[in-house]
CSV table of C-alpha atoms in Angstrom, one decimal:
chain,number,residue,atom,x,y,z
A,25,UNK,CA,11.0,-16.2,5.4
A,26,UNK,CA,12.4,-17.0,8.8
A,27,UNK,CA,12.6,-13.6,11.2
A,28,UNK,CA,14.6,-10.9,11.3
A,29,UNK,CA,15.0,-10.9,15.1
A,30,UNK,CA,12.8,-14.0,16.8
A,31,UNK,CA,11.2,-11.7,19.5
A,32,UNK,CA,9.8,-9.8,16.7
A,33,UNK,CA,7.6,-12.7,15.1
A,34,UNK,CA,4.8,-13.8,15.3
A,35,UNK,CA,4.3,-12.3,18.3
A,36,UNK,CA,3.9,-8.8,17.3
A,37,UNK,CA,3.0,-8.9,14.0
A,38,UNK,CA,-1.0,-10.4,13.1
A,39,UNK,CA,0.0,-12.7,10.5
A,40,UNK,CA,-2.1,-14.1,8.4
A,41,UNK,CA,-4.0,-10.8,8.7
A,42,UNK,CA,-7.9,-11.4,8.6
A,43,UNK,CA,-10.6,-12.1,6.1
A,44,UNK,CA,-13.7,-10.3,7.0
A,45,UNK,CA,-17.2,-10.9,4.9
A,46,UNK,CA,-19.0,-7.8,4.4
A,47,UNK,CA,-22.8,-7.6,4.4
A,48,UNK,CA,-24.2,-5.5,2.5
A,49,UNK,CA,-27.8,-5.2,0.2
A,50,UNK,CA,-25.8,-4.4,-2.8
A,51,UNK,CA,-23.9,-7.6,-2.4
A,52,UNK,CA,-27.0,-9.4,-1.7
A,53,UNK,CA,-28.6,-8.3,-4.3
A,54,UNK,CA,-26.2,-8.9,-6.9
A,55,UNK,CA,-25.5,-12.6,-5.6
A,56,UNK,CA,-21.8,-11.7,-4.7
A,57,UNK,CA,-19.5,-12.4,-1.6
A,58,UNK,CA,-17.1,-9.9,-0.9
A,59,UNK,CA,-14.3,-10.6,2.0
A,60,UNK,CA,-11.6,-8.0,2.7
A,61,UNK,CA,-8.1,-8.7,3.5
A,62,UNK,CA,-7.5,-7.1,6.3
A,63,UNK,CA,-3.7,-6.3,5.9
A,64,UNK,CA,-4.9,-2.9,7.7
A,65,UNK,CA,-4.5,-5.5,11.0
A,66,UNK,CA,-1.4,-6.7,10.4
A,67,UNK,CA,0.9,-4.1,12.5
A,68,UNK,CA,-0.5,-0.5,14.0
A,69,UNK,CA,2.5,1.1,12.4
A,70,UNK,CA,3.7,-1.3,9.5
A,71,UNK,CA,0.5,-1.6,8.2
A,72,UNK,CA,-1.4,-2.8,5.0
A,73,UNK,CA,0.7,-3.8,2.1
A,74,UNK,CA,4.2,-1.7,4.0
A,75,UNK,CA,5.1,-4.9,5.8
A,76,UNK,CA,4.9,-7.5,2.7
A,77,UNK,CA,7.1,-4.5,0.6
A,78,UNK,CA,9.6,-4.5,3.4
A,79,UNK,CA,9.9,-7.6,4.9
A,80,UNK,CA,12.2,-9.1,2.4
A,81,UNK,CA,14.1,-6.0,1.8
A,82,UNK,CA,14.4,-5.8,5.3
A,83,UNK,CA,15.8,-9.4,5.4
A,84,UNK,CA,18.4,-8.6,2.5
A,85,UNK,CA,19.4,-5.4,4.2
A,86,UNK,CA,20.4,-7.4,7.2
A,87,UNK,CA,22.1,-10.2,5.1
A,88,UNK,CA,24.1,-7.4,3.2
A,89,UNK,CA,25.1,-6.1,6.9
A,90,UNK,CA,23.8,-2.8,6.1
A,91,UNK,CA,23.3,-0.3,8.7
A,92,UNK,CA,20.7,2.2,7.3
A,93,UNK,CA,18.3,2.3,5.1
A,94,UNK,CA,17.2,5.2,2.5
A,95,UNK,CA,14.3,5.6,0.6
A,96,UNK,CA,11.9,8.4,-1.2
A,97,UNK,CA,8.3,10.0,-0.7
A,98,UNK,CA,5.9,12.9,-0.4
A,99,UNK,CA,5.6,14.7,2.8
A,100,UNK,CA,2.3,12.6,3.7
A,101,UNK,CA,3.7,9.2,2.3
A,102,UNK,CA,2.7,6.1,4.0
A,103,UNK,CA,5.9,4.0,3.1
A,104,UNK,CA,7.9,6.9,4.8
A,105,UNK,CA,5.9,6.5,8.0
A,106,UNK,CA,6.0,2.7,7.5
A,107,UNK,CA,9.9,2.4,6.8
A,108,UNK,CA,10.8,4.4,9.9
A,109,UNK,CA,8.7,2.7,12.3
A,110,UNK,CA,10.3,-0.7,10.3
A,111,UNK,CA,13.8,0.6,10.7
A,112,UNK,CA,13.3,2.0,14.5
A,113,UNK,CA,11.6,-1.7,15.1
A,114,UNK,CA,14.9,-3.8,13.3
A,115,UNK,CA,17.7,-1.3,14.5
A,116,UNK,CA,18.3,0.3,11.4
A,117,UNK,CA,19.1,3.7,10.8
A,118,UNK,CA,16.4,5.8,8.5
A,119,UNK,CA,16.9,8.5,6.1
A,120,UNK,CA,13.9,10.0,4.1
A,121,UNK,CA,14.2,12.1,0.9
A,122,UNK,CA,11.2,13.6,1.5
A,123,UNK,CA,9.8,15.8,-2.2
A,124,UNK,CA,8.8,19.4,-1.4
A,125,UNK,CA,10.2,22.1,1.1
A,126,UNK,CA,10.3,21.8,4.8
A,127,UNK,CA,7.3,22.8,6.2
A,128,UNK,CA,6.9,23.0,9.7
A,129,UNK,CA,5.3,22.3,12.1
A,130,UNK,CA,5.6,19.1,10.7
A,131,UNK,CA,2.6,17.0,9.6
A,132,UNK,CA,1.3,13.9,11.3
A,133,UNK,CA,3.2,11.8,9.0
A,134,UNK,CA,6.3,13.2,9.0
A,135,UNK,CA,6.0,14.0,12.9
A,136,UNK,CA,5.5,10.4,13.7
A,137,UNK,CA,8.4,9.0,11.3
A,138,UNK,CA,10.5,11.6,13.0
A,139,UNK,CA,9.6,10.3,16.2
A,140,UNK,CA,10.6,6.8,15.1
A,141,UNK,CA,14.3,8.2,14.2
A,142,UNK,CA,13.8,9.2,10.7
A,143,UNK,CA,16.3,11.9,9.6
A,144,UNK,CA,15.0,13.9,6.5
A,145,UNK,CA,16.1,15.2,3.3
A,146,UNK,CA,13.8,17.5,1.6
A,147,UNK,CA,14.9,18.4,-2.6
A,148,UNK,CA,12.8,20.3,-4.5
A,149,UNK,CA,9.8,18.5,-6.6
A,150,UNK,CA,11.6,18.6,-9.9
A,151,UNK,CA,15.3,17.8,-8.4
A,152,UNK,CA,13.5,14.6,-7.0
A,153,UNK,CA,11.5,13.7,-10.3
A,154,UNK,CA,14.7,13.7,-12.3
A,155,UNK,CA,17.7,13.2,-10.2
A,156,UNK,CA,16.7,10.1,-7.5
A,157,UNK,CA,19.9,7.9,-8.2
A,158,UNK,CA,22.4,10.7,-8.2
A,159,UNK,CA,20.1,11.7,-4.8
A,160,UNK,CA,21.0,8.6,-3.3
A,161,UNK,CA,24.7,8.5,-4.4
A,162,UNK,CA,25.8,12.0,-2.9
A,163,UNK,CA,23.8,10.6,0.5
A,164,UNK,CA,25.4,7.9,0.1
A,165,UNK,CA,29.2,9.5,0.0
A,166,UNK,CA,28.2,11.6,2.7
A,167,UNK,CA,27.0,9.0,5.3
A,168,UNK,CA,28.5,5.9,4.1
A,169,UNK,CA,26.6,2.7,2.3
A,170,UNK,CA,22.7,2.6,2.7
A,171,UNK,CA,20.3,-0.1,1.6
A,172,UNK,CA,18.2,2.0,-0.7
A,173,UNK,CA,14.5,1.1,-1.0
A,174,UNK,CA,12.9,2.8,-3.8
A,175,UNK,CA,9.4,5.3,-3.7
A,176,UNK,CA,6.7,3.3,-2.5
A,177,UNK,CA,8.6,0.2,-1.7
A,178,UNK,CA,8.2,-1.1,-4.6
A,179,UNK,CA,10.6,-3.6,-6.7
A,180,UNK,CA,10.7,-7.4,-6.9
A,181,UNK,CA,11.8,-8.3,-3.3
A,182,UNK,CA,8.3,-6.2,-2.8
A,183,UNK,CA,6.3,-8.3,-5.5
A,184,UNK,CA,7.6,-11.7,-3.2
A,185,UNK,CA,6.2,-10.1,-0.2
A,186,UNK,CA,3.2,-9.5,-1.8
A,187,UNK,CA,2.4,-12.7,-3.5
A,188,UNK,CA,2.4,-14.5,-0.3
A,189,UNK,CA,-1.4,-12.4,0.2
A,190,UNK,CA,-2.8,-15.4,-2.3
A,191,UNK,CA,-2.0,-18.2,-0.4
A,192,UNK,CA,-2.9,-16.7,2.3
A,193,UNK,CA,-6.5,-16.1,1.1
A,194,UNK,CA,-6.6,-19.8,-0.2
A,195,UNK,CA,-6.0,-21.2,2.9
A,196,UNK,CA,-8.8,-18.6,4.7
A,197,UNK,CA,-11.4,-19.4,2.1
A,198,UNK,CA,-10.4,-22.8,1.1
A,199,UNK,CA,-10.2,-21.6,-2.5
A,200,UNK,CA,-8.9,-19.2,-5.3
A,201,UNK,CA,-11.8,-16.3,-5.4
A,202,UNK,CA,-12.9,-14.9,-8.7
A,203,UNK,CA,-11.4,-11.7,-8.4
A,204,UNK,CA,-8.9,-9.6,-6.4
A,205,UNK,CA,-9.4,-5.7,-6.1
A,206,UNK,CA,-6.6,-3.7,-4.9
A,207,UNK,CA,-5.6,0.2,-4.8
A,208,UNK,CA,-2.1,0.7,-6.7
A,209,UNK,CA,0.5,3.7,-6.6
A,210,UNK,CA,3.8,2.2,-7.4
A,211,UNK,CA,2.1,-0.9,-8.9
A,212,UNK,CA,4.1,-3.8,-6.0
A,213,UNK,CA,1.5,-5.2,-4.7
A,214,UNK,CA,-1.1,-5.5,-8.0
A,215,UNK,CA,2.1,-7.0,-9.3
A,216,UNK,CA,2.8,-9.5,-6.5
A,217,UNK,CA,-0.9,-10.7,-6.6
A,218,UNK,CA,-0.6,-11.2,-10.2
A,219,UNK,CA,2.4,-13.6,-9.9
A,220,UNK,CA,1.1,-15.4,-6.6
A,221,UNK,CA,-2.0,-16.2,-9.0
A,222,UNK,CA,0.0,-17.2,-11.6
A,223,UNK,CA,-3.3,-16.7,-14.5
A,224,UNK,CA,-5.8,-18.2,-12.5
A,225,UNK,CA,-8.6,-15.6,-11.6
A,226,UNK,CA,-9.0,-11.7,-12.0
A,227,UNK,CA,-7.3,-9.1,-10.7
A,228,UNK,CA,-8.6,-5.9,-10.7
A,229,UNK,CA,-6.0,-2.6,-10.5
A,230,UNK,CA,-7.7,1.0,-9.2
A,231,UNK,CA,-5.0,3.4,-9.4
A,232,UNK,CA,-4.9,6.6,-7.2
A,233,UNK,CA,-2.7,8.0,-10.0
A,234,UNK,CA,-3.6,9.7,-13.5
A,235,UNK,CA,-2.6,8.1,-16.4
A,236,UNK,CA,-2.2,4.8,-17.8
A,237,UNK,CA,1.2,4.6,-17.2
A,238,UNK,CA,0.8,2.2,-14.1
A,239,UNK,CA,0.4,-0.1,-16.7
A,240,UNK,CA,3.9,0.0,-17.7
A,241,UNK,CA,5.4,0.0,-14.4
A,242,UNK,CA,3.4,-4.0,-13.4
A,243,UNK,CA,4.5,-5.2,-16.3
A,244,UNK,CA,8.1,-4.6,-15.7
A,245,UNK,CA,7.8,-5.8,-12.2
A,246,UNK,CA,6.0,-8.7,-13.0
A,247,UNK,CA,8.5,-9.8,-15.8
A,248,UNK,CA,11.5,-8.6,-13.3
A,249,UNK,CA,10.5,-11.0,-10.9
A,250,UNK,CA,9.2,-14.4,-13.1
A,251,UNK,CA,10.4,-13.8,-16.3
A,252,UNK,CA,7.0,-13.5,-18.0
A,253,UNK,CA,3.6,-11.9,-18.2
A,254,UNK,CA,0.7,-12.6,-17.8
A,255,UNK,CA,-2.8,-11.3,-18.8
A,256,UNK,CA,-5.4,-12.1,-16.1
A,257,UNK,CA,-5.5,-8.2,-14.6
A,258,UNK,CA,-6.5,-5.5,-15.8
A,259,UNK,CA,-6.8,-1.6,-15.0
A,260,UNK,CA,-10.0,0.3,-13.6
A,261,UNK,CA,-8.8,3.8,-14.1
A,262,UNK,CA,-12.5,5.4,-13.6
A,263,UNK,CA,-12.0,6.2,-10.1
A,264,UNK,CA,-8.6,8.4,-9.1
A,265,UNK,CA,-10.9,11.0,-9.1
A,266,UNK,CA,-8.9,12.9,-11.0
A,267,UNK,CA,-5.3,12.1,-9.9
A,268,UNK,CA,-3.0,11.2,-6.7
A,269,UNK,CA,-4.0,13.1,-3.8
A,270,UNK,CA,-7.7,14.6,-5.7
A,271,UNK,CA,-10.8,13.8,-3.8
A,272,UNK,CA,-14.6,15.4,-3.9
A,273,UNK,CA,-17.4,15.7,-1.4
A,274,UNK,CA,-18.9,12.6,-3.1
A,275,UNK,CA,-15.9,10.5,-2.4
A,276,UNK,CA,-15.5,12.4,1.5
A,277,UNK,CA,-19.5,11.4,1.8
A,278,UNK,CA,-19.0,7.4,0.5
A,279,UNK,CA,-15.8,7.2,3.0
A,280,UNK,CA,-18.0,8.5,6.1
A,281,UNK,CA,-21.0,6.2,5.0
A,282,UNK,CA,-19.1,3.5,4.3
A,283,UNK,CA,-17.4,3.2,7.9
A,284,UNK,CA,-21.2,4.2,9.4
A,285,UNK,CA,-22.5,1.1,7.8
A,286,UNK,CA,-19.6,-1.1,7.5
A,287,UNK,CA,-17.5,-0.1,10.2
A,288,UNK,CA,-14.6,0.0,8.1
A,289,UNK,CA,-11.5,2.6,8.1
A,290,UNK,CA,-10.9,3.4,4.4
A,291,UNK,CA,-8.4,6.8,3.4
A,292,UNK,CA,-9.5,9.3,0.6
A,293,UNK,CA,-6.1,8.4,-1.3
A,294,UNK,CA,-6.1,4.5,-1.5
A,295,UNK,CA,-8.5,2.6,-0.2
A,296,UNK,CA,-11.8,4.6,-0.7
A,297,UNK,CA,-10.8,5.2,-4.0
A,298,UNK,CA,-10.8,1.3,-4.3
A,299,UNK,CA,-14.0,0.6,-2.4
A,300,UNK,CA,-15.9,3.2,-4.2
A,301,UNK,CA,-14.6,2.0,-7.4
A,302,UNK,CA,-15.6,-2.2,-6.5
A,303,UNK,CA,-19.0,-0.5,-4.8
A,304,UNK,CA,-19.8,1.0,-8.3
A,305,UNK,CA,-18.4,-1.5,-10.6
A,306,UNK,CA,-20.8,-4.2,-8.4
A,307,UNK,CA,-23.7,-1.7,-9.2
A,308,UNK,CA,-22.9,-1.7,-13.1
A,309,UNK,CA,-22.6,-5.6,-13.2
A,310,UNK,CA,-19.2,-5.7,-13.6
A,311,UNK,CA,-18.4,-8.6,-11.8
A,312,UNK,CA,-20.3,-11.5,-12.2
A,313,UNK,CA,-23.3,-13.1,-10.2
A,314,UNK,CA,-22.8,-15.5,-7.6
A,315,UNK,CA,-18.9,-14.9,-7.5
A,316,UNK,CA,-16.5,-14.4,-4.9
A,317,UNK,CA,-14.7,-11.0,-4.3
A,318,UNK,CA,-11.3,-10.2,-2.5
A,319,UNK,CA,-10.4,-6.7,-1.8
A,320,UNK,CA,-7.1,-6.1,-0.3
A,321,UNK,CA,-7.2,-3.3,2.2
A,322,UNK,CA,-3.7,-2.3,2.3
A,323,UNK,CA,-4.1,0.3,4.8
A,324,UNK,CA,-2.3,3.7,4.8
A,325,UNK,CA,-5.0,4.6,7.3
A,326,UNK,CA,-2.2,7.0,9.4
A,327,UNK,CA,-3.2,9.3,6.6
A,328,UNK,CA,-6.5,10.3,8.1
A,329,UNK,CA,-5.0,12.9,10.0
A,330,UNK,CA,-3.3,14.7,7.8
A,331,UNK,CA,-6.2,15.0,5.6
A,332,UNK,CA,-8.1,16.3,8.3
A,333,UNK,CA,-5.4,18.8,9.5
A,334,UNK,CA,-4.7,20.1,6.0
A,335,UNK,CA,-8.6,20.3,4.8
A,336,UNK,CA,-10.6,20.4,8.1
A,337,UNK,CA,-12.2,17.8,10.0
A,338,UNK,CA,-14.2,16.0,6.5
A,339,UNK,CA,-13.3,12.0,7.5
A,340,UNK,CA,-15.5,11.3,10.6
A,341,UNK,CA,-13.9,7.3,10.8
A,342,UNK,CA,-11.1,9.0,13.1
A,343,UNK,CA,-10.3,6.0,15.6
A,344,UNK,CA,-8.2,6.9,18.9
C-alpha cells in the first residue's frame, strides 16, 4: 500500500514490527521456540493489530474523498482509542457510537480518544445490539456521508491488513513457523492470518469472548475476502475466563509474573488471555516438540489503566 500522506511513513510508524524470542524453562523444556510479534511496537497510539484493520480502510476512505469516519465500541474499546488517534493523525473527522450511558468523568480510554477529536454518541446497550445500521444512517443524515468502520475494525479491507503479518514473519525467521497464536474479539485478524497462510501451518484462535460463535464470524470473513475456506485453524475456547471483559486473581497473578520474568506488557482482556492460554497449552503438550511458535501480540495495552482505575491498582506492568 503506498501512504496515506508521505510524512507519515515509514517514519513514524515501526514497520515491520519486531520478532522477539522468549526464554523461558517451560519452552526449554518442551523443545519449543516461541517468538512474539511485536505489533504492540508498531505505533504508541495505533497499536497492535488497530493499524493493519485501518490502514486500508483508511486508504479507501481517502480514495472515496470522505471526510469523517464513524465506527462502534464499548466505553473501554481499544479500536475506539485507536481510530481517533488514526483519524486526528490522517485529518479525518471521528465520531464514536460508544454502547452504554455517559459516564463521567470519562475513563482513560474515552478521555484520550476525546482528546484526539473524537465526538461521542452513547445508545443504550440493547439499541446498539440491534439497531447499528439504522445507528449509522440517522448519523449519517444528520452530519452528512461518513466512512463507517464496523465494531472492532473488522471486515475484509481488515483481513488484507492483517495478512501482510505472515510475510512479514517469513522474512524475520526466514521461514513459515508451525503455529500462529493470536487473541480474537471480532475475529479480523485470526482471519487475515488464516488467508496470508493460505493452509500451510496452524493457527491457533483464543477468544476473549463466550461462545463459539467466533467461529462463524472467520469463516465469513475468510470466505468474503478469497472466496474459500480453509481448515488449518482452529479455536482454543478454554481460556476467556468466562467471557469478554471476566478475569480472576489467577489470571491478574500470571499477567504480573509474566511481565516480572519476561518483561512483557500483556492486558487482562486480550493478550493475557492468549499468553496464558499458549503458556498452558505448552504445559499440556499441545504443541509439538521441537517446533516453532508465533504469538501475535496485538496490543490494546492503553487498557491497563482503565482496569486499574475501575478495579484498583491489580496490573503492576504499568509503564510511564
Amino acid at each position: 500500500m503506498q501512504c496515506l500522506y508521505s510524512y507519515f511513513c515509514p517514519n513514524m510508524l515501526n514497520k515491520p514490527s519486531p520478532i522477539q524470542l522468549i526464554e523461558d524453562e517451560l519452552l526449554t523444556k518442551r523443545s519449543i521456540r516461541l517468538f512474539v510479534k511485536r505489533d504492540d511496537l508498531i505505533h504508541p497510539q495505533i497499536s497492535g493489530n488497530k493499524w493493519r484493520k485501518l490502514k486500508y480502510n483508511l486508504q479507501v476512505a481517502k480514495q472515496q474523498q470522505q471526510q469523517r469516519l464513524l465506527t462502534f465500541g464499548g466505553a473501554y474499546s481499544n479500536h475506539i482509542a485507536a481510530t481517533a488517534a488514526a483519524g486526528n493523525m490522517f485529518g479525518f473527522e471521528t465520531i464514536g457510537v460508544i454502547r452504554g450511558e455517559l459516564v463521567k468523568p470519562l475513563n482513560p480510554t474515552l478521555n484520550l480518544a476525546q482528546q484526539q477529536g473524537m465526538k461521542f454518541v452513547f445508545v443504550g446497550r440493547k439499541e446498539y445490539r440491534e439497531e447499528k445500521a439504522e445507528i449509522a444512517a440517522r448519523l449519517q443524515d444528520e452530519l452528512g456521508s461518513c466512512y463507517v468502520i464496523p465494531e472492532g475494525g473488522s471486515n475484509t479491507l481488515a483481513v488484507k491488513g492483517c495478512a501482510e503479518i505472515v510475510a512479514e514473519v517469513q522474512e524475520q525467521l526466514d521461514n513459515v513457523p508451525d503455529y500462529f497464536c493470536v487473541s480474537s474479539g471480532t475475529g479480523g485478524t485470526a482471519a487475515g492470518l488464516v488467508v496470508g497462510l493460505a493452509g500451510v501451518s496452524l493457527v491457533k484462535v483464543f477468544p476473549a469472548l463466550k461462545g463459539n460463535f467466533i467461529l462463524d464470524e472467520i469463516h465469513s470473513l475468510i470466505w468474503e475476502f478469497v472466496g474459500e475456506s480453509y481448515d488449518n485453524w482452529q479455536l482454543i475456547s478454554d481460556y476467556n475466563f468466562g467471557g469478554y471483559t471476566k478475569w480472576n486473581q489467577e489470571l491478574i497473578d500470571f499477567i504480573n509474573d509474566f511481565y516480572k520474568k519476561i518483561r512483557l506488557q500483556i492486558d487482562p482482556i486480550y493478550t493475557g488471555k492468549l499468553f496464558y492460554g499458549v503458556w498452558n497449552e505448552i504445559e499440556k503438550g499441545n504443541f509439538k516438540e521441537n517446533s516453532t511458535i508465533v504469538v501475535i501480540h496485538t496490543g490494546g495495552l492503553q487498557g491497563i489503566l482503565g482496569f486499574n482505575q475501575r478495579f484498583g491498582d491489580l496490573l503492576k506492568n504499568v509503564e510511564t
